């Protein structure tokens, strides 16, 4: 879809009938299942990938279903604006899902309109509950194809309560920039092992080297087939997610603990420095990816499946990294479902968890050591407010001001306090980054 001024491009309509129009009904059904699962709650989309209707699809169809669902999530507000102009009254959710899936294909993925309309009508026909609406589905989609979708607003894709918060914090222009980057599928970022030639990797994956050494590529598909994967040269990690470990400045021979470590990108960074690393996480299942990446890259860490605040080991460390559980609203580029799954009450609930974890992390820092706290949240209660309150409770710690250029962060991310507030709209010309709050705190000897 285009911006507010022009509205989305009209779908490309092809008149000839084609056998391809009759292919992919099951993939479209799966897309609707994934979409609704994502709208129902946090983690719903990932869980739905195991549903029979999705898991039984061939690889390309399964990938297509996920791509359609993600496109619909990113542009849901705009899609519903288009539909609401053409519907006299709200249809059942199952019918709206069929329409949403079809418009995500034509308006975002540029699927030929005849194929999207044909499969949408077939989906409506196959279920007794939606069959009475098949003519409505056909008429709405053909009407959009004939007349164009009309003007839409990028801000409509954001939940109203979040849009209001972000406008209050970053102003109208800041909200508009966030809304625009939220619509686009992000590139893939790679963190490299020390000694691996970033320029060579960028050439191999048709990408570019970002500040800090991250390689960004627009390549799609199974990363396991990309050059350098089997050799363990790199792992997938958003450029912003790589900043906290760099700010911690790990050194060979140091003892470091990564609290709440899964899925493990930061642990790999720490291990690659030559430090002795302990990685804790409460979720044994989420640590499986870390184990696999450690084996693939030839790096090592002591991995423990236990909640950070419950770990009975009395060791202290030269450096502690706490990537705390949070609303994850800063990851909306990669995980658009998080915007719909997060509720206002979640902010306060998770802020309480972060408070406890910060105090537990502080107790693990040796005198003269350092602590980096980060969250992939856009909410001040989970970032700035946490550190302000922590420093009041813990006079033994002080802020160590960040230097963005040294850790691969956007220059404009630096706050007056010396912390980093990375917004997804930063580096917009490069495709944006995940939203993060990062602060380094040194313990006075």
Coordinates of C-alpha atoms in Angstrom, one line a residue:
X1 CA 0.0 0.0 0.0
X2 CA 1.1 3.5 -0.7
X3 CA 1.2 6.4 1.8
X4 CA -1.6 8.7 3.0
X5 CA -1.4 11.0 0.0
X6 CA -1.9 8.4 -2.7
X7 CA -3.5 5.4 -1.0
X8 CA -2.7 1.8 -2.0
X9 CA -2.0 0.9 -5.6
X10 CA -5.0 -0.7 -7.3
X11 CA -4.6 -4.4 -7.6
X12 CA -3.4 -5.7 -10.9
X13 CA -6.4 -7.3 -12.6
X14 CA -5.9 -9.9 -15.3
X15 CA -8.9 -11.0 -17.4
X16 CA -7.9 -14.4 -18.7
X17 CA -8.8 -17.3 -16.5
X18 CA -5.9 -19.5 -15.5
X19 CA -5.5 -22.8 -13.7
X20 CA -3.3 -20.9 -11.2
X21 CA -6.5 -19.2 -10.0
X22 CA -7.8 -22.5 -8.7
X23 CA -4.5 -23.4 -6.9
X24 CA -3.7 -22.4 -3.3
X25 CA -7.1 -22.5 -1.6
X26 CA -5.6 -24.5 1.3
X27 CA -2.7 -22.0 1.6
X28 CA -5.2 -19.1 1.8
X29 CA -7.2 -21.0 4.4
X30 CA -4.0 -21.4 6.4
X31 CA -3.2 -17.7 6.0
X32 CA -6.6 -16.9 7.6
X33 CA -5.9 -19.3 10.5
X34 CA -2.5 -17.7 11.1
X35 CA -4.0 -14.2 11.0
X36 CA -6.7 -14.9 13.5
X37 CA -4.4 -16.8 15.8
X38 CA -2.1 -13.8 15.8
X39 CA -5.0 -11.5 16.6
X40 CA -6.2 -13.7 19.5
X41 CA -3.1 -13.4 21.7
X42 CA 0.7 -13.3 22.2
X43 CA 2.4 -16.2 20.6
X44 CA -0.7 -17.3 18.7
X45 CA 0.8 -17.1 15.3
X46 CA 3.8 -19.3 16.2
X47 CA 1.5 -21.8 17.9
X48 CA -0.8 -21.9 14.8
X49 CA 2.2 -22.9 12.6
X50 CA 1.8 -26.4 14.2
X51 CA -1.9 -26.7 13.3
X52 CA -2.7 -29.4 10.8
X53 CA -4.1 -27.0 8.3
X54 CA -0.7 -25.2 8.2
X55 CA 1.9 -27.8 9.0
X56 CA 0.5 -30.2 6.4
X57 CA 1.2 -27.8 3.5
X58 CA 4.2 -28.1 1.3
X59 CA 7.0 -25.8 2.1
X60 CA 6.3 -23.1 -0.5
X61 CA 2.6 -23.0 0.3
X62 CA 3.3 -22.8 4.0
X63 CA 5.7 -19.9 3.4
X64 CA 3.1 -18.2 1.2
X65 CA 0.5 -18.6 3.9
X66 CA 2.8 -17.0 6.5
X67 CA 3.7 -14.2 4.2
X68 CA 0.0 -13.4 3.5
X69 CA -0.8 -13.4 7.2
X70 CA 2.1 -11.2 8.1
X71 CA 1.2 -8.8 5.2
X72 CA -2.4 -8.6 6.6
X73 CA -1.2 -8.0 10.1
X74 CA 1.1 -5.1 9.0
X75 CA -1.7 -3.4 7.0
X76 CA -4.7 -4.5 9.0
X77 CA -6.0 -1.0 9.8
X78 CA -5.7 0.0 6.2
X79 CA -7.4 -3.1 4.9
X80 CA -10.2 -2.7 7.3
X81 CA -10.6 1.0 6.2
X82 CA -11.0 -0.2 2.7
X83 CA -13.5 -2.9 3.6
X84 CA -15.6 -0.7 5.9
X85 CA -16.2 1.7 3.1
X86 CA -17.8 -1.2 1.0
X87 CA -19.7 -3.1 3.7
X88 CA -23.1 -1.8 4.8
X89 CA -22.8 -3.9 8.0
X90 CA -20.1 -5.9 9.6
X91 CA -20.0 -9.5 8.3
X92 CA -19.1 -12.5 10.4
X93 CA -15.4 -12.8 11.3
X94 CA -14.9 -15.7 9.0
X95 CA -16.1 -13.6 6.1
X96 CA -14.0 -10.6 7.1
X97 CA -11.0 -13.0 7.3
X98 CA -11.5 -14.2 3.8
X99 CA -11.6 -10.5 2.6
X100 CA -8.6 -9.5 4.6
X101 CA -6.5 -12.4 3.3
X102 CA -7.5 -11.5 -0.3
X103 CA -6.7 -7.8 0.0
X104 CA -3.4 -8.6 1.7
X105 CA -2.5 -10.5 -1.4
X106 CA -3.6 -8.0 -4.0
X107 CA -2.7 -4.7 -2.3
X108 CA 0.5 -5.8 -0.5
X109 CA 1.9 -8.9 -2.2
X110 CA 0.7 -7.9 -5.7
X111 CA -1.0 -11.3 -6.3
X112 CA -3.0 -11.2 -9.6
X113 CA -6.5 -10.1 -8.6
X114 CA -8.2 -12.9 -10.6
X115 CA -6.4 -15.5 -8.5
X116 CA -7.1 -13.8 -5.2
X117 CA -10.8 -13.3 -6.0
X118 CA -11.2 -16.8 -7.3
X119 CA -9.7 -18.4 -4.2
X120 CA -11.6 -16.1 -1.9
X121 CA -14.9 -17.1 -3.4
X122 CA -14.0 -20.8 -3.2
X123 CA -13.1 -20.4 0.4
X124 CA -16.5 -18.8 1.1
X125 CA -18.2 -21.6 -0.8
X126 CA -16.7 -24.5 1.1
X127 CA -18.0 -23.5 4.6
X128 CA -21.8 -23.5 5.2
X129 CA -21.3 -20.5 7.6
X130 CA -19.7 -18.3 4.9
X131 CA -21.4 -19.8 1.8
X132 CA -24.3 -17.2 1.9
X133 CA -21.7 -14.5 1.7
X134 CA -19.9 -15.7 -1.4
X135 CA -21.5 -13.1 -3.7
X136 CA -20.6 -10.4 -1.2
X137 CA -17.0 -11.5 -1.2
X138 CA -16.9 -11.5 -5.0
X139 CA -18.6 -8.1 -5.2
X140 CA -16.4 -6.4 -2.6
X141 CA -13.1 -7.7 -4.1
X142 CA -14.1 -6.9 -7.7
X143 CA -15.2 -3.5 -6.6
X144 CA -11.8 -2.7 -5.1
X145 CA -10.2 -4.0 -8.2
X146 CA -12.4 -1.8 -10.4
X147 CA -12.4 1.4 -8.4
X148 CA -9.1 1.1 -6.5
X149 CA -8.8 1.0 -2.7
X150 CA -9.0 4.8 -2.0
X151 CA -7.0 6.7 0.6
X152 CA -5.8 5.0 3.7
X153 CA -3.7 6.1 6.7
X154 CA -0.6 4.3 7.9
X155 CA -1.5 5.2 11.5
X156 CA -4.6 3.1 11.3
X157 CA -2.5 0.0 11.4
X158 CA -1.5 0.8 15.0
X159 CA -3.8 0.1 18.0
X160 CA -5.3 3.4 19.2
X161 CA -4.0 3.2 22.7
X162 CA -0.4 2.6 21.5
X163 CA -0.7 5.3 18.8
X164 CA -1.8 7.7 21.5
X165 CA 1.1 6.8 23.8
X166 CA 3.7 7.1 21.0
X167 CA 2.2 10.4 19.8
X168 CA 2.4 11.8 23.4
X169 CA 6.1 10.6 23.7
X170 CA 7.5 11.4 20.2
X171 CA 5.0 13.8 18.7
X172 CA 2.9 13.6 15.6
X173 CA 5.9 13.4 13.3
X174 CA 7.5 10.7 15.3
X175 CA 4.2 8.7 15.3
X176 CA 3.9 9.1 11.5
X177 CA 7.5 7.8 11.0
X178 CA 6.8 4.8 13.2
X179 CA 3.6 4.0 11.4
X180 CA 5.3 4.1 8.0
X181 CA 8.1 1.7 9.0
X182 CA 5.6 -0.6 10.7
X183 CA 4.0 -1.3 7.2
X184 CA 7.2 -2.7 5.6
X185 CA 8.7 -6.2 5.8
X186 CA 12.2 -5.8 7.3
X187 CA 15.4 -7.1 5.9
X188 CA 17.4 -9.8 7.6
X189 CA 20.4 -8.8 9.8
X190 CA 23.4 -11.0 10.5
X191 CA 25.9 -10.8 13.3
X192 CA 29.4 -12.2 12.4
X193 CA 31.9 -14.1 14.4
X194 CA 35.2 -12.2 15.0
X195 CA 37.6 -12.6 12.1
X196 CA 34.9 -13.1 9.5
X197 CA 35.1 -10.6 6.6
X198 CA 31.9 -8.5 6.8
X199 CA 32.4 -7.2 3.3
X200 CA 32.8 -10.7 1.9
X201 CA 29.6 -11.9 3.7
X202 CA 27.7 -8.8 2.4
X203 CA 28.8 -9.6 -1.1
X204 CA 27.8 -13.3 -0.7
X205 CA 24.3 -12.5 0.5
X206 CA 23.8 -9.4 -1.6
X207 CA 23.7 -7.1 1.3
X208 CA 25.4 -4.2 3.0
X209 CA 27.5 -3.6 6.1
X210 CA 25.8 -1.4 8.7
X211 CA 27.6 0.6 11.4
X212 CA 28.9 -1.7 14.0
X213 CA 29.5 -4.5 11.6
X214 CA 26.1 -6.0 11.2
X215 CA 25.4 -7.3 7.6
X216 CA 21.9 -6.5 6.3
X217 CA 20.4 -8.4 3.3
X218 CA 17.1 -8.3 1.5
X219 CA 17.5 -12.0 0.6
X220 CA 14.5 -14.2 1.5
X221 CA 14.1 -17.9 2.1
X222 CA 15.7 -20.5 4.3
X223 CA 18.8 -18.9 5.9
X224 CA 20.3 -22.4 6.4
X225 CA 20.9 -22.4 2.6
X226 CA 22.8 -19.1 2.6
X227 CA 26.6 -18.8 2.2
X228 CA 28.4 -19.1 5.6
X229 CA 25.6 -20.6 7.6
X230 CA 27.0 -24.2 7.7
X231 CA 30.4 -22.8 8.5
X232 CA 29.0 -20.9 11.5
X233 CA 30.2 -17.6 10.3
X234 CA 27.1 -15.7 11.4
X235 CA 23.8 -15.8 13.1
X236 CA 20.5 -13.9 12.5
X237 CA 20.2 -10.9 14.9
X238 CA 18.6 -7.5 14.3
X239 CA 21.1 -4.7 14.2
X240 CA 19.6 -3.0 17.3
X241 CA 19.6 -6.3 19.2
X242 CA 23.4 -6.5 18.7
X243 CA 24.0 -3.2 20.5
X244 CA 23.6 -4.2 24.2
X245 CA 26.4 -6.8 24.1
X246 CA 28.7 -4.4 22.3
X247 CA 27.9 -1.8 25.0
X248 CA 28.8 -4.3 27.7
X249 CA 32.3 -4.5 26.0
X250 CA 33.1 -8.1 26.8
X251 CA 36.8 -9.0 27.1
X252 CA 38.6 -12.4 26.8
X253 CA 39.0 -14.0 30.1
X254 CA 36.2 -12.1 31.8
X255 CA 33.3 -13.9 33.5
X256 CA 29.9 -12.8 32.1
X257 CA 26.3 -13.8 32.7
X258 CA 23.5 -13.3 30.2
X259 CA 20.2 -13.3 32.1
X260 CA 17.0 -14.1 30.2
X261 CA 19.3 -15.3 27.3
X262 CA 17.0 -17.0 24.8
X263 CA 17.0 -17.1 21.9
X264 CA 20.7 -16.5 22.3
X265 CA 22.0 -13.9 19.9
X266 CA 23.6 -11.8 22.6
X267 CA 25.1 -15.0 24.3
X268 CA 26.8 -15.8 21.0
X269 CA 28.3 -12.2 20.9
X270 CA 29.6 -12.6 24.4
X271 CA 31.0 -16.0 23.8
X272 CA 32.7 -14.9 20.6
X273 CA 34.7 -12.3 22.7
X274 CA 36.5 -15.1 24.5
X275 CA 34.8 -14.5 27.8
X276 CA 33.5 -17.3 30.0
X277 CA 29.8 -17.0 29.6
X278 CA 26.8 -18.3 31.6
X279 CA 23.5 -18.1 29.8
X280 CA 20.3 -18.3 31.9
X281 CA 16.7 -18.6 30.7
X282 CA 13.5 -19.9 32.3
X283 CA 12.4 -21.6 29.0
X284 CA 14.2 -24.8 28.2
X285 CA 12.4 -25.0 24.8
X286 CA 13.6 -21.5 23.8
X287 CA 17.1 -22.4 24.7
X288 CA 17.2 -25.1 22.1
X289 CA 17.9 -22.5 19.4
X290 CA 20.9 -21.3 21.5
X291 CA 22.3 -24.8 21.9
X292 CA 22.0 -25.3 18.1
X293 CA 23.7 -22.0 17.3
X294 CA 26.5 -22.7 19.8
X295 CA 27.2 -26.0 18.1
X296 CA 27.0 -24.6 14.6
X297 CA 29.3 -21.6 15.4
X298 CA 31.8 -23.6 17.5
X299 CA 31.3 -21.2 20.4
X300 CA 30.8 -22.3 24.0
X301 CA 28.7 -21.2 27.0
X302 CA 27.3 -22.7 30.2
X303 CA 23.6 -22.8 29.5
X304 CA 21.2 -23.1 32.5
X305 CA 17.4 -23.4 32.2
X306 CA 16.2 -21.6 35.3
X307 CA 14.5 -18.3 36.1
X308 CA 17.1 -15.7 36.8
X309 CA 15.7 -14.7 40.2
X310 CA 15.6 -18.3 41.3
X311 CA 19.1 -19.3 40.4
X312 CA 20.8 -20.5 43.6
X313 CA 24.4 -20.3 42.4
X314 CA 26.2 -17.6 44.4
X315 CA 28.7 -16.6 41.7
X316 CA 29.3 -13.0 40.8
X317 CA 30.5 -11.7 37.5
X318 CA 32.7 -9.1 35.8
X319 CA 29.7 -8.1 33.6
X320 CA 26.0 -8.9 33.6
X321 CA 23.6 -8.5 30.6
X322 CA 19.9 -8.3 31.4
X323 CA 17.7 -8.4 28.3
X324 CA 14.5 -8.3 30.4
X325 CA 11.1 -9.8 29.5
X326 CA 9.0 -7.0 28.1
X327 CA 6.0 -6.1 25.9
X328 CA 8.4 -6.3 22.9
X329 CA 6.5 -3.5 21.2
X330 CA 9.8 -2.4 19.6
X331 CA 9.9 -5.6 17.5
X332 CA 6.7 -4.8 15.5
X333 CA 8.7 -4.7 12.2
X334 CA 9.4 -8.4 12.5
X335 CA 6.5 -9.4 14.7
X336 CA 3.5 -7.2 13.8
X337 CA 1.3 -9.5 15.9
X338 CA 2.8 -8.0 19.0
X339 CA 1.0 -4.7 18.5
X340 CA -2.4 -6.5 18.6
X341 CA -1.5 -8.9 21.4
X342 CA -0.1 -6.3 23.8
X343 CA -2.7 -4.8 26.2
X344 CA -2.3 -1.6 28.4
X345 CA -2.2 -3.7 31.6
X346 CA 0.8 -5.7 30.2
X347 CA 3.1 -2.6 30.5
X348 CA 2.6 -2.3 34.3
X349 CA 2.7 -6.1 34.8
X350 CA 6.0 -6.5 33.0
X351 CA 7.5 -3.4 34.6
X352 CA 7.1 -5.1 38.0
X353 CA 9.0 -8.2 36.6
X354 CA 11.8 -5.9 35.3
X355 CA 12.1 -4.2 38.7
X356 CA 12.7 -7.6 40.4
X357 CA 15.1 -8.8 37.7
X358 CA 17.2 -5.6 37.8
X359 CA 17.7 -6.0 41.5
X360 CA 18.6 -9.6 41.1
X361 CA 21.1 -8.7 38.3
X362 CA 22.7 -6.0 40.4
X363 CA 23.6 -8.6 43.0
X364 CA 25.5 -10.6 40.4
X365 CA 27.9 -7.7 39.5
X366 CA 31.3 -7.7 41.1
X367 CA 32.6 -4.4 42.6
X368 CA 34.1 -2.5 39.6
X369 CA 32.0 -4.6 37.2
X370 CA 29.2 -3.5 34.9
X371 CA 25.6 -4.1 34.1
X372 CA 23.8 -3.6 30.8
X373 CA 20.0 -3.4 31.0
X374 CA 17.9 -3.5 27.8
X375 CA 14.4 -4.1 26.6
X376 CA 12.9 -4.3 23.1
X377 CA 10.0 -2.2 24.2
X378 CA 9.0 1.3 23.2
X379 CA 7.4 2.1 26.5
X380 CA 9.2 4.4 29.0
X381 CA 7.9 2.5 32.0
X382 CA 10.0 -0.5 30.8
X383 CA 13.1 1.5 29.9
X384 CA 13.9 5.0 31.2
X385 CA 11.7 4.8 34.3
X386 CA 13.2 1.5 35.3
X387 CA 16.7 2.9 35.3
X388 CA 15.8 6.1 37.1
X389 CA 14.2 4.0 39.9
X390 CA 17.0 1.5 39.9
X391 CA 19.7 4.2 40.4
X392 CA 17.8 5.7 43.3
X393 CA 17.6 2.2 44.9
X394 CA 21.2 1.3 44.1
X395 CA 23.7 4.2 44.8
X396 CA 26.6 1.8 44.1
X397 CA 25.8 2.1 40.4
X398 CA 26.2 5.0 38.0
X399 CA 25.5 5.5 34.3
X400 CA 28.3 4.9 31.9
X401 CA 27.4 7.2 29.0
X402 CA 27.1 5.4 25.7
X403 CA 28.9 6.4 22.5
X404 CA 26.5 5.3 19.6
X405 CA 29.2 5.1 16.9
X406 CA 31.2 2.7 19.1
X407 CA 28.4 0.2 19.5
X408 CA 26.7 0.5 16.1
X409 CA 23.7 2.5 17.2
X410 CA 22.1 5.5 15.4
X411 CA 23.6 8.8 16.6
X412 CA 20.1 10.2 17.4
X413 CA 19.5 7.3 19.8
X414 CA 21.6 8.9 22.5
X415 CA 19.5 10.4 25.4
X416 CA 20.6 13.3 27.6
X417 CA 21.3 10.8 30.4
X418 CA 23.7 8.8 28.3
X419 CA 21.4 5.9 27.6
X420 CA 20.2 4.7 24.2
X421 CA 16.6 4.9 23.0
X422 CA 16.6 3.3 19.5
X423 CA 13.4 3.8 17.6
X424 CA 12.3 1.5 14.7
X425 CA 12.1 4.6 12.5
X426 CA 15.8 5.4 12.9
X427 CA 17.9 4.4 9.9
X428 CA 14.7 4.6 7.9
X429 CA 16.7 4.9 4.7
X430 CA 18.2 1.5 5.4
X431 CA 14.9 -0.1 6.4
X432 CA 14.7 0.8 10.1
X433 CA 15.8 -1.3 13.1
X434 CA 14.1 -2.9 16.1
X435 CA 13.1 -0.6 18.9
X436 CA 15.3 -0.9 22.0
X437 CA 16.2 0.9 25.3
X438 CA 19.7 0.2 26.4
X439 CA 21.6 1.5 29.5
X440 CA 25.0 0.6 30.9
X441 CA 25.5 0.9 34.6
X442 CA 29.0 0.6 36.2
X443 CA 29.3 -0.6 39.8
X444 CA 31.7 1.6 41.8
X445 CA 34.6 -0.3 43.3

